[in-house]
mmCIF file of C-alpha atoms and ligand atoms in Angstrom:
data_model
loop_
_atom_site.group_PDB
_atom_site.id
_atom_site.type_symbol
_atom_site.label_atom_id
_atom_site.label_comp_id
_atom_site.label_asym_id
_atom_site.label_seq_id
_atom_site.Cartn_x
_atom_site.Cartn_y
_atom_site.Cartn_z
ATOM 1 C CA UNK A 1 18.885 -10.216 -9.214
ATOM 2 C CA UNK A 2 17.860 -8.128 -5.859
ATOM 3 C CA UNK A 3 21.099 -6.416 -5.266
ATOM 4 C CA UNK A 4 22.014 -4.118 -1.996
ATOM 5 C CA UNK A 5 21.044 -1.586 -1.338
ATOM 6 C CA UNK A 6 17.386 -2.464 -2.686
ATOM 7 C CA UNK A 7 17.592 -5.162 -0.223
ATOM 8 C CA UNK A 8 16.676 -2.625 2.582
ATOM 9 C CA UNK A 9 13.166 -1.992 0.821
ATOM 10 C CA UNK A 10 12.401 -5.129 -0.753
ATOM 11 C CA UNK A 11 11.962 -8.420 1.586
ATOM 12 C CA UNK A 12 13.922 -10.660 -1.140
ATOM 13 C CA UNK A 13 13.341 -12.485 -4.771
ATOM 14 C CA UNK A 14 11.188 -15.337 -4.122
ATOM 15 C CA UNK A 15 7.482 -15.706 -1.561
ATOM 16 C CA UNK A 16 10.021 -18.023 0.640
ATOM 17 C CA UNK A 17 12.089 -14.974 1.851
ATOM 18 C CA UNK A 18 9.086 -12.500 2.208
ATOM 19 C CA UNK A 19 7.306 -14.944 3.985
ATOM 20 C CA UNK A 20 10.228 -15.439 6.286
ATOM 21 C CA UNK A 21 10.199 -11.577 6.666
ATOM 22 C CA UNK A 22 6.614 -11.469 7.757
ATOM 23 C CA UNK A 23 6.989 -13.982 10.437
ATOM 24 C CA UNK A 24 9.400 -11.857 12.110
ATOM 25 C CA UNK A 25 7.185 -8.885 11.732
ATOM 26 C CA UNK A 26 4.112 -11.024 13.038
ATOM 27 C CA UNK A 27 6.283 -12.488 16.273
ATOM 28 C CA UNK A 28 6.777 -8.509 16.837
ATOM 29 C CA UNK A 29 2.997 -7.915 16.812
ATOM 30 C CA UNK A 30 3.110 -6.682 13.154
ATOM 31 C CA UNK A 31 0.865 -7.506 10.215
ATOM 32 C CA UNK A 32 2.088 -7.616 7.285
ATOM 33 C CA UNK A 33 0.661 -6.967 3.367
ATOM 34 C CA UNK A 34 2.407 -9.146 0.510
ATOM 35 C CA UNK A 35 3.508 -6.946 -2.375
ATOM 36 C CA UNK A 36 4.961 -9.072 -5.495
ATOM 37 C CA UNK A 37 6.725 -6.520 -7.487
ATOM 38 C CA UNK A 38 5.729 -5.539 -10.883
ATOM 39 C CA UNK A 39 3.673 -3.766 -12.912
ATOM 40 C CA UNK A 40 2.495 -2.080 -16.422
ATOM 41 C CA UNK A 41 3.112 -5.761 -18.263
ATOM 42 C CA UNK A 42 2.382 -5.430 -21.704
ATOM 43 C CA UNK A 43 2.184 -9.160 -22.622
ATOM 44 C CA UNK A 44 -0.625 -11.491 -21.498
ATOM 45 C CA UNK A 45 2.177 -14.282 -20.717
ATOM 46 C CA UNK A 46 3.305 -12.213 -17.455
ATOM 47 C CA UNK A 47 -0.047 -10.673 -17.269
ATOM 48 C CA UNK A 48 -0.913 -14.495 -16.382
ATOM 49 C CA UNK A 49 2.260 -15.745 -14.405
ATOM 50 C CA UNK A 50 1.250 -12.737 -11.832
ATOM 51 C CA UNK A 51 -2.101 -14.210 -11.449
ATOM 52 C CA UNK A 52 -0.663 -17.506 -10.757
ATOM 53 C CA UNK A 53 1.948 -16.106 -8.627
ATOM 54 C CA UNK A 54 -0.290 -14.379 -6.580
ATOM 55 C CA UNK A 55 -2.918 -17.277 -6.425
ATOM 56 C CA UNK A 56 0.339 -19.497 -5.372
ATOM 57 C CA UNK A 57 1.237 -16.619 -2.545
ATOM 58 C CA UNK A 58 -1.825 -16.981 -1.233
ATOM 59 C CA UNK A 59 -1.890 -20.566 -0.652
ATOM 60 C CA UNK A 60 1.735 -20.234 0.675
ATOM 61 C CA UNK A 61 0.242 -17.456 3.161
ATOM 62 C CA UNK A 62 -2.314 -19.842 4.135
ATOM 63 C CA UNK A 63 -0.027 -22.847 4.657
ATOM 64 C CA UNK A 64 2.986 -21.056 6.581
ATOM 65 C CA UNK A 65 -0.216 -19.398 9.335
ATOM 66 C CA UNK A 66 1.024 -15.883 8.541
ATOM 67 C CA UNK A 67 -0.254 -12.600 9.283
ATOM 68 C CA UNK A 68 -0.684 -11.557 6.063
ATOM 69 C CA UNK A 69 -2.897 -10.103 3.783
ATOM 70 C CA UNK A 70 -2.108 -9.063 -0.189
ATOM 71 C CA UNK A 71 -1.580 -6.015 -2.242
ATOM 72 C CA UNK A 72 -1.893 -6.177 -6.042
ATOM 73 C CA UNK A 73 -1.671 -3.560 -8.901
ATOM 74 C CA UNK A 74 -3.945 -4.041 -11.533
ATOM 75 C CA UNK A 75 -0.944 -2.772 -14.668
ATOM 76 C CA UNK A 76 0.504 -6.329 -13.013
ATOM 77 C CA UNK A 77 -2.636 -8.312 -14.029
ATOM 78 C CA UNK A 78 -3.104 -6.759 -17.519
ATOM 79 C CA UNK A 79 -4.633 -3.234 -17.521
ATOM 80 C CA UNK A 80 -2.973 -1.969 -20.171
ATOM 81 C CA UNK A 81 -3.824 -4.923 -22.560
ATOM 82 C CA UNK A 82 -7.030 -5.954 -21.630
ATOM 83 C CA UNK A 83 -9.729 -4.907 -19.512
ATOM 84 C CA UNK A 84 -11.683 -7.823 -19.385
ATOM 85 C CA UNK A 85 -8.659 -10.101 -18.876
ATOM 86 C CA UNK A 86 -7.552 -7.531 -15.618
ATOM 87 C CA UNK A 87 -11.232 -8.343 -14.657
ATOM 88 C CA UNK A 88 -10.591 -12.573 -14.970
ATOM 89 C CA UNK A 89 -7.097 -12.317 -12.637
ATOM 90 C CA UNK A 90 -9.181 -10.215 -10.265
ATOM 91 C CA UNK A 91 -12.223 -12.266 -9.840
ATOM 92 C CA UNK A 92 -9.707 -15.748 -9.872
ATOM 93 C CA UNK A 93 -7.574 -14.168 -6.855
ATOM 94 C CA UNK A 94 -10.469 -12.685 -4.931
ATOM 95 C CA UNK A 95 -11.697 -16.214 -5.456
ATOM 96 C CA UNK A 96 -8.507 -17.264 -4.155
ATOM 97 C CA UNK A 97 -8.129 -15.365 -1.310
ATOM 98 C CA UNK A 98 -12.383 -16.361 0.240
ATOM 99 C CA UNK A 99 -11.104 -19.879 -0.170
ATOM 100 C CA UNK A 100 -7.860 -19.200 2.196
ATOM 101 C CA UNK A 101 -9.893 -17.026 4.196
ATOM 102 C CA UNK A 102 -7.451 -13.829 3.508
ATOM 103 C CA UNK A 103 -7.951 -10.234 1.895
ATOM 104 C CA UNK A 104 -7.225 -8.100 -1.062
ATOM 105 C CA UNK A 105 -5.678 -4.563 -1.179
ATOM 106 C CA UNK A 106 -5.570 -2.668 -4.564
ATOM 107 C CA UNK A 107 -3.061 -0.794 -4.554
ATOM 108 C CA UNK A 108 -3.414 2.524 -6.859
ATOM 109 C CA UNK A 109 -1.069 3.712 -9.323
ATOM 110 C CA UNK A 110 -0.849 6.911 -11.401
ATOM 111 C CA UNK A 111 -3.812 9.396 -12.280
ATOM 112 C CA UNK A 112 -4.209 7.599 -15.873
ATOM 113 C CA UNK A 113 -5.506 4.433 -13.747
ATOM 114 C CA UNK A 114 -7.462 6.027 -10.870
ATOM 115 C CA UNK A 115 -10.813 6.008 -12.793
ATOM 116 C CA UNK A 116 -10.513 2.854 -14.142
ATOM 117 C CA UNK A 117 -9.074 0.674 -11.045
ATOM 118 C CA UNK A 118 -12.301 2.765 -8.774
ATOM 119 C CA UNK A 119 -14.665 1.230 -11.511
ATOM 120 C CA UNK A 120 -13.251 -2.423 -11.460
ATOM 121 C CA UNK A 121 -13.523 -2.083 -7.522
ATOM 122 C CA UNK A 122 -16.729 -1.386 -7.644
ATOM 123 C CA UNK A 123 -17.771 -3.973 -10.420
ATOM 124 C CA UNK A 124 -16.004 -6.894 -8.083
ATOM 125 C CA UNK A 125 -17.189 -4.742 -5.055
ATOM 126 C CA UNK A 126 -21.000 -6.548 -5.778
ATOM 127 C CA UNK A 127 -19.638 -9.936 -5.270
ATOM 128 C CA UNK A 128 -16.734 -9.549 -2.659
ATOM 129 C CA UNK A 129 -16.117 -7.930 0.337
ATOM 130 C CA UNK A 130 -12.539 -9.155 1.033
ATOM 131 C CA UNK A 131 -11.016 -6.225 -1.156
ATOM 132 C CA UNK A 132 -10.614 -2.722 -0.401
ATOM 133 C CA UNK A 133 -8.609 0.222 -2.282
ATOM 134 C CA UNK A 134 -6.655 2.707 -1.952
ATOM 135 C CA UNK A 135 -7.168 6.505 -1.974
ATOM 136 C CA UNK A 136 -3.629 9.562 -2.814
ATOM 137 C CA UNK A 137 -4.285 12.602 -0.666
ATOM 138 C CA UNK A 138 -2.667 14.368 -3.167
ATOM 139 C CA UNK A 139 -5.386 13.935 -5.914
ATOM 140 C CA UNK A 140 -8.182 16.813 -5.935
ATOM 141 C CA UNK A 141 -10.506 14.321 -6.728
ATOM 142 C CA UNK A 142 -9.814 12.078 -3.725
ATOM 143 C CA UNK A 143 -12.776 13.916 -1.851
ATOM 144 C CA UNK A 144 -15.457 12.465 -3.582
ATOM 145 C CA UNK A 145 -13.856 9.534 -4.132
ATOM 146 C CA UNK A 146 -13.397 8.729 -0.227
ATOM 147 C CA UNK A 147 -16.725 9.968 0.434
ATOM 148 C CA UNK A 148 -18.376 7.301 -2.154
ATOM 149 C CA UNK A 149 -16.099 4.274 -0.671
ATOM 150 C CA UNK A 150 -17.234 5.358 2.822
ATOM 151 C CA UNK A 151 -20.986 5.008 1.592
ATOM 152 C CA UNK A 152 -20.147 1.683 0.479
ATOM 153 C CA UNK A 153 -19.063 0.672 3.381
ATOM 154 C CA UNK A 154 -15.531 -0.133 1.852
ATOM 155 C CA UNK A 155 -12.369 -0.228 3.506
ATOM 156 C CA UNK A 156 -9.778 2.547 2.213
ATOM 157 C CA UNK A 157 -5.812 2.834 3.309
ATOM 158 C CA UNK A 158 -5.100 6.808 2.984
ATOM 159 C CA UNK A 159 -1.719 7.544 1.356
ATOM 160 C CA UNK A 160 -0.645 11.042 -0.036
ATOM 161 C CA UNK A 161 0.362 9.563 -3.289
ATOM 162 C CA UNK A 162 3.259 8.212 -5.023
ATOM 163 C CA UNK A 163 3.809 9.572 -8.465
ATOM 164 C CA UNK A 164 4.289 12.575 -10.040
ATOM 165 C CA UNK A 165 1.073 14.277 -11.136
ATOM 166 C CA UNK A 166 0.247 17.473 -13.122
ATOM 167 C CA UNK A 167 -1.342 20.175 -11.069
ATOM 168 C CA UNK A 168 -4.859 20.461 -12.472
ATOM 169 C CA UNK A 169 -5.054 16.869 -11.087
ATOM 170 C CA UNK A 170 -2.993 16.960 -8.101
ATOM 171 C CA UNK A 171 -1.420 19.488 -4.937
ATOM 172 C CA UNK A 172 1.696 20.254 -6.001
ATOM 173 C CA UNK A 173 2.632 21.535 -2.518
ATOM 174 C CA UNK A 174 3.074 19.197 0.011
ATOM 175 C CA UNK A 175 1.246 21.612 2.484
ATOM 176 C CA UNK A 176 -1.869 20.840 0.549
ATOM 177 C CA UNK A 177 -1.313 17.155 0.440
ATOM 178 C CA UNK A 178 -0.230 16.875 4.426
ATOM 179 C CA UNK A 179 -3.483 19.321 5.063
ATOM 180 C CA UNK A 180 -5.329 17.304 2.739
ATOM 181 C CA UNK A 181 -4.434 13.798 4.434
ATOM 182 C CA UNK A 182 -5.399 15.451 7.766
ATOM 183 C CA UNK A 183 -9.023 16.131 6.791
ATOM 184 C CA UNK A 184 -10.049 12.429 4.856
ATOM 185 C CA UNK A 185 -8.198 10.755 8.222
ATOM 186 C CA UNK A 186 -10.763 12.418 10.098
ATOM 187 C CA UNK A 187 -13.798 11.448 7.870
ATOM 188 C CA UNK A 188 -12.178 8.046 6.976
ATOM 189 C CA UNK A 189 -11.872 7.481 11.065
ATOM 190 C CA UNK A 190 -15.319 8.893 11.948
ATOM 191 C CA UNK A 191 -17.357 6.738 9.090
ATOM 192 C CA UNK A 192 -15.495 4.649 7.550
ATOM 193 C CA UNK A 193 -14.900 0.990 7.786
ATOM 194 C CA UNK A 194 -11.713 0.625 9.214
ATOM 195 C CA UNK A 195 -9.151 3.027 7.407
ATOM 196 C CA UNK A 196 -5.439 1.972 6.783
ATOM 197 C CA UNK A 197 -3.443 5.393 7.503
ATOM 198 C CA UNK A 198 -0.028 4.670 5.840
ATOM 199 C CA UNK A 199 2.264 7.479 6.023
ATOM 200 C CA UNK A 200 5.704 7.526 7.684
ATOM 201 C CA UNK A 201 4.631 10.886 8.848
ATOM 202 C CA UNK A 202 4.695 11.436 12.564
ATOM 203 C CA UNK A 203 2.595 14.591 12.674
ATOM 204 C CA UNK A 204 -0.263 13.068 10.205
ATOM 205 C CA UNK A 205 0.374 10.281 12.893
ATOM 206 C CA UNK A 206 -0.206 12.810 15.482
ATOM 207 C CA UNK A 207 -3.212 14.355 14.293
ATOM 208 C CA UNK A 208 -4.875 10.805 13.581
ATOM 209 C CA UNK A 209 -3.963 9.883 17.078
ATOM 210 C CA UNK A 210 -5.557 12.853 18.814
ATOM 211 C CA UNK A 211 -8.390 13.103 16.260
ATOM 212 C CA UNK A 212 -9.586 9.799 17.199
ATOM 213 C CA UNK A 213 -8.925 10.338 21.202
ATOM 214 C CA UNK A 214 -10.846 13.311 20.853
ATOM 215 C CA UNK A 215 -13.845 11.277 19.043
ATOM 216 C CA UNK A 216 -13.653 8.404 21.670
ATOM 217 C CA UNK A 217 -12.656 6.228 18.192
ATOM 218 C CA UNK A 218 -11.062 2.936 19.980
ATOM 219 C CA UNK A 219 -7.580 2.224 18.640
ATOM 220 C CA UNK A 220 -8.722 -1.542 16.857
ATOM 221 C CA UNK A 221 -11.197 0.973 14.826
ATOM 222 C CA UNK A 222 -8.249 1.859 12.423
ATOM 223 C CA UNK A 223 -4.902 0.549 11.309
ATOM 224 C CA UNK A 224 -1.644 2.209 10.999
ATOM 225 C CA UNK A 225 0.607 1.475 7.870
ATOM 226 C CA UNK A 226 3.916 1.608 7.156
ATOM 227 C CA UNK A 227 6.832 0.480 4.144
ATOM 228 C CA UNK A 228 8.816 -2.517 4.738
ATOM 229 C CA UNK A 229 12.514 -1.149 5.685
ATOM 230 C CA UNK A 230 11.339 2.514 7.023
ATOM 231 C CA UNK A 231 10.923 3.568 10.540
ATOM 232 C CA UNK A 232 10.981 0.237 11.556
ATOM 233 C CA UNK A 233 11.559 0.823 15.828
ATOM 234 C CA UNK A 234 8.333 3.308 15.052
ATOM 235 C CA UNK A 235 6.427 0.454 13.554
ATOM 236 C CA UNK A 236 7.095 -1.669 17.033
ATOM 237 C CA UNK A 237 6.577 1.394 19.090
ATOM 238 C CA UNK A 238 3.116 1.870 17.574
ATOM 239 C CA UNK A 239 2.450 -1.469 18.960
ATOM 240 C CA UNK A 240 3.666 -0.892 22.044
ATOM 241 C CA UNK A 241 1.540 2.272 22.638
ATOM 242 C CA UNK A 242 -1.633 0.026 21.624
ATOM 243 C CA UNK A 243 -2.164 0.760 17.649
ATOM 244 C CA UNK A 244 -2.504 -1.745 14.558
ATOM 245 C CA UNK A 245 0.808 -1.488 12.706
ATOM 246 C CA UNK A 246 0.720 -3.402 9.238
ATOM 247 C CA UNK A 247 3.759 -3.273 7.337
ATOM 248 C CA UNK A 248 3.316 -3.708 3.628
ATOM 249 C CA UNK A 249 6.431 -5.934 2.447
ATOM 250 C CA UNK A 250 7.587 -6.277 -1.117
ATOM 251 C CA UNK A 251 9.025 -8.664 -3.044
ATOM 252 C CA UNK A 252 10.465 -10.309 -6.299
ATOM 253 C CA UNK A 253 12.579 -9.668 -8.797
ATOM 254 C CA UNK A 254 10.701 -6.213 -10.839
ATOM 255 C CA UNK A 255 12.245 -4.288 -7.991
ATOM 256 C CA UNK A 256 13.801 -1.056 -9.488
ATOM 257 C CA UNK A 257 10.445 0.971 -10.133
ATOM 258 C CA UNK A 258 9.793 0.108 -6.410
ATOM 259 C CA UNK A 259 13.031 1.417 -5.419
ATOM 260 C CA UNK A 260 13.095 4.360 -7.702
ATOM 261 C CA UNK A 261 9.971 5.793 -6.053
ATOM 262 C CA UNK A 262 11.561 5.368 -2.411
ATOM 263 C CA UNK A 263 14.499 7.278 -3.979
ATOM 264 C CA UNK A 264 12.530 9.900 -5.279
ATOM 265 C CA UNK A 265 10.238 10.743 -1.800
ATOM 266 C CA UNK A 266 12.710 11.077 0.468
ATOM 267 C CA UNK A 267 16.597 12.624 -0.204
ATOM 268 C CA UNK A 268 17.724 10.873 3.098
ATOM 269 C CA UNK A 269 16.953 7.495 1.631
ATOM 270 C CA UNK A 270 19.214 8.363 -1.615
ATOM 271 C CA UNK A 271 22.204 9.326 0.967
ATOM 272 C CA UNK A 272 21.577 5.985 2.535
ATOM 273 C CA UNK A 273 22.456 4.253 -0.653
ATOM 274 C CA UNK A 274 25.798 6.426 -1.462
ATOM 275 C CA UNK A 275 26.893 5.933 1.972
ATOM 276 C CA UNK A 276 26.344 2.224 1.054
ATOM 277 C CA UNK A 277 28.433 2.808 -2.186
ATOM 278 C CA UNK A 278 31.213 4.401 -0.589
ATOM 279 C CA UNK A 279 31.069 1.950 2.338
ATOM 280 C CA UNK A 280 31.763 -1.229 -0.028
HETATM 281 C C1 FAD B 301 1.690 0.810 3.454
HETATM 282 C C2 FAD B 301 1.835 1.781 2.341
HETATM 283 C C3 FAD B 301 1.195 1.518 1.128
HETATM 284 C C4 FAD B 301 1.299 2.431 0.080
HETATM 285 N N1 FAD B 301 0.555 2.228 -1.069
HETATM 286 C C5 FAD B 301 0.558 3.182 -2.028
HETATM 287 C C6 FAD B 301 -0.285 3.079 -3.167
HETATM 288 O O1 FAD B 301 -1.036 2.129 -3.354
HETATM 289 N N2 FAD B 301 -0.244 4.095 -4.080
HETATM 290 C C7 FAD B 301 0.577 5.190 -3.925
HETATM 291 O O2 FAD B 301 0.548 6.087 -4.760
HETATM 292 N N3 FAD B 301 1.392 5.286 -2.853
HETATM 293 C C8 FAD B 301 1.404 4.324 -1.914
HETATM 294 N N4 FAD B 301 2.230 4.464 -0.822
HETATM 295 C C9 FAD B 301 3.290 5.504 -0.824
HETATM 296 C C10 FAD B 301 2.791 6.839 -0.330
HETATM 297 O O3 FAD B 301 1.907 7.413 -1.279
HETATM 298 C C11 FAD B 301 3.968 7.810 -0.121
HETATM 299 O O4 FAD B 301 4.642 7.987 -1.336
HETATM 300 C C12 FAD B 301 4.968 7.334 0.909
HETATM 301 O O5 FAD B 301 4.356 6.704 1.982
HETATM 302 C C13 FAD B 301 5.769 8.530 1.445
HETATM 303 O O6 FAD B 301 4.915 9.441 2.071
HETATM 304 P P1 FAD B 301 4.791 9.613 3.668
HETATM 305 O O7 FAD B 301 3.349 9.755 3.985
HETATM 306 O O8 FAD B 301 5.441 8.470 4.334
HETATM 307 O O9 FAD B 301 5.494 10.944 4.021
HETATM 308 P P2 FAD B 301 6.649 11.839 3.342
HETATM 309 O O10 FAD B 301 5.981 13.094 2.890
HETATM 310 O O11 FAD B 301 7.487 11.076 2.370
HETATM 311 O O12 FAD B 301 7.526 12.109 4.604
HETATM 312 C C14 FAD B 301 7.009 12.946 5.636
HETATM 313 C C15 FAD B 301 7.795 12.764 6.911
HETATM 314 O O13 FAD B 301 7.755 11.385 7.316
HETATM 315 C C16 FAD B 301 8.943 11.085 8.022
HETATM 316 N N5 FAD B 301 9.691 10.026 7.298
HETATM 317 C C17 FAD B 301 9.466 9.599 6.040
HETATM 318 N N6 FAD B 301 10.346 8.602 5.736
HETATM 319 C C18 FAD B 301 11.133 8.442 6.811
HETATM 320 C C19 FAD B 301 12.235 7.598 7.107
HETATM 321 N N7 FAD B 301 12.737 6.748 6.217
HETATM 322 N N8 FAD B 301 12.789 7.696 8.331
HETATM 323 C C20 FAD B 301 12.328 8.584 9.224
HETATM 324 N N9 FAD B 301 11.307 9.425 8.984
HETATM 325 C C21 FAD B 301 10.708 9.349 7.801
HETATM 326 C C22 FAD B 301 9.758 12.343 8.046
HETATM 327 O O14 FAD B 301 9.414 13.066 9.196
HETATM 328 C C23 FAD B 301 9.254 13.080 6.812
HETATM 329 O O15 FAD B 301 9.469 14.452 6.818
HETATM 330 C C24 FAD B 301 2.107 3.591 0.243
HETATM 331 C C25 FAD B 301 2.736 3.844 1.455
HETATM 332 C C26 FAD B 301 2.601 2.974 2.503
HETATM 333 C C27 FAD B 301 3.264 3.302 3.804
#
């Protein structure tokens, strides 16, 4: 059961009441990216009902005329049972998604799965170009990585990174990871095919903003992201000023590793949810 105060990050249990969600985002002049919760299944049965639930969201995306594309994590489709099988729910909801004319983020997880979910990208990369990935600041190898994607002419959203990574893989100090973001939002903005910044950061906002003033880079070169449930009078001021906002909206009932990692980033959002304790 979704119960408060997860309800401020997560859009509700079933497609229905995300999809509701994203049509108030959309009549505000916000995108939106569908997020069904979940992830590291270790049985093929859910392995499978996530394929079919996200094969199912994208039909109900199609039908209710939504601005709304999909993010998926490939533990949710079976990577840490079978390879082959991730591959088969990848291809089927690419598949899925040409049909309904719509689009396909991977989202990334931990370090353990960057290698891998870069080289099923790639493998699906020959055969579809309605999927694009997603690339931690925070990762030393992230350089190389961004510089590859651009090559390929694939489209990247920049985060600094989620989980908690040991330091010969990752900047530990978030000086590192802000400076780092800085620098692969300038190369992802001069070369690449439009970049997805999603931070909640107002001066990596800053710096994308001027970067790309200073570069003549028009504003519908790029896109702006941001979490369902944070900064959301920023998301519609974005608009306002002229920028793509997309807004990446989660939902279902495998909520609590979701709402753990908000927790965890920011110690504002864990005082939000004791002041909701004490308040009830
Ligand atoms: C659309 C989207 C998709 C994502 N996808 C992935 C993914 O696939 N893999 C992954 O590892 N991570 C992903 N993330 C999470 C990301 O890696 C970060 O963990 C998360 O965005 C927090 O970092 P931040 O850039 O917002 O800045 P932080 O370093 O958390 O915060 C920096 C500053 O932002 C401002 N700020 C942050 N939150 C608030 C708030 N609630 N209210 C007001 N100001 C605030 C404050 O000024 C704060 O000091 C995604 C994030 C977004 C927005």
């Amino acid at each position: 059961m979704l119960i408060w105060p997860a309800n401020r990050f997560v859009a509700g249990e079933d497609k229905e009441s995300a999809i509701t969600v994203v049509k108030d985002l959309n009549a505000h002049g916000i995108a939106a990216s569908l997020d069904l919760l979940g992830e590291n299944v270790s049985q093929r049965a859910a392995a499978e009902k996530a394929h079919d639930d996200y094969v199912s969201l994208l039909r109900g995306i199609a039908d209710a005329r939504v601005d709304s594309n999909i993010s998926i994590k490939l533990t949710m489709l079976g990577l840490d049972i079978d390879l082959g099988l991730t591959r088969d729910h990848l291809v089927s909801i690419l598949e899925t998604a040409r049909d309904t004319d719509n689009w396909v983020r991977i989202d990334m997880e931990g370090s353990r799965y960057t290698q891998l979910t870069l080289e099923l990208f790639y493998d699906v990369w020959g055969s579809f170009k309605n999927v694009g990935v997603v690339i931690q600041s925070m990762l030393r190898r992230s350089e190389g990585d961004v510089e590859r994607l651009i090559a390929e002419g694939a489209r990247v959203r920049l985060v600094k990174g989620a989980y908690k990574e040991p330091p010969p893989l990752a900047f530990q100090d978030k000086r590192e990871v802000n400076t780092a973001f800085d620098r692969l939002a300038e190369r992802l903005l001069d070369r690449g095919e439009r970049p997805a910044l999603a931070t909640h950061d107002d001066e990596r906002i800053d710096h994308a903003i001027e970067y790309a003033r200073q570069q003549g880079i028009a504003a519908d070169r790029f896109e702006f992201q941001m979490l369902y449930g944070i900064r959301r009078e920023t998301q519609e001021d974005m608009v306002r000023r002229g920028y793509c906002m997309r807004v990446y909206v989660p939902y279902g009932k495998e909520w609590f590793p979701y709402f753990y990692r908000r927790l965890r980033e920011r110690k504002e959002n864990v005082t939000f949810v004791l002041r909701s304790v004490v308040r009830r």
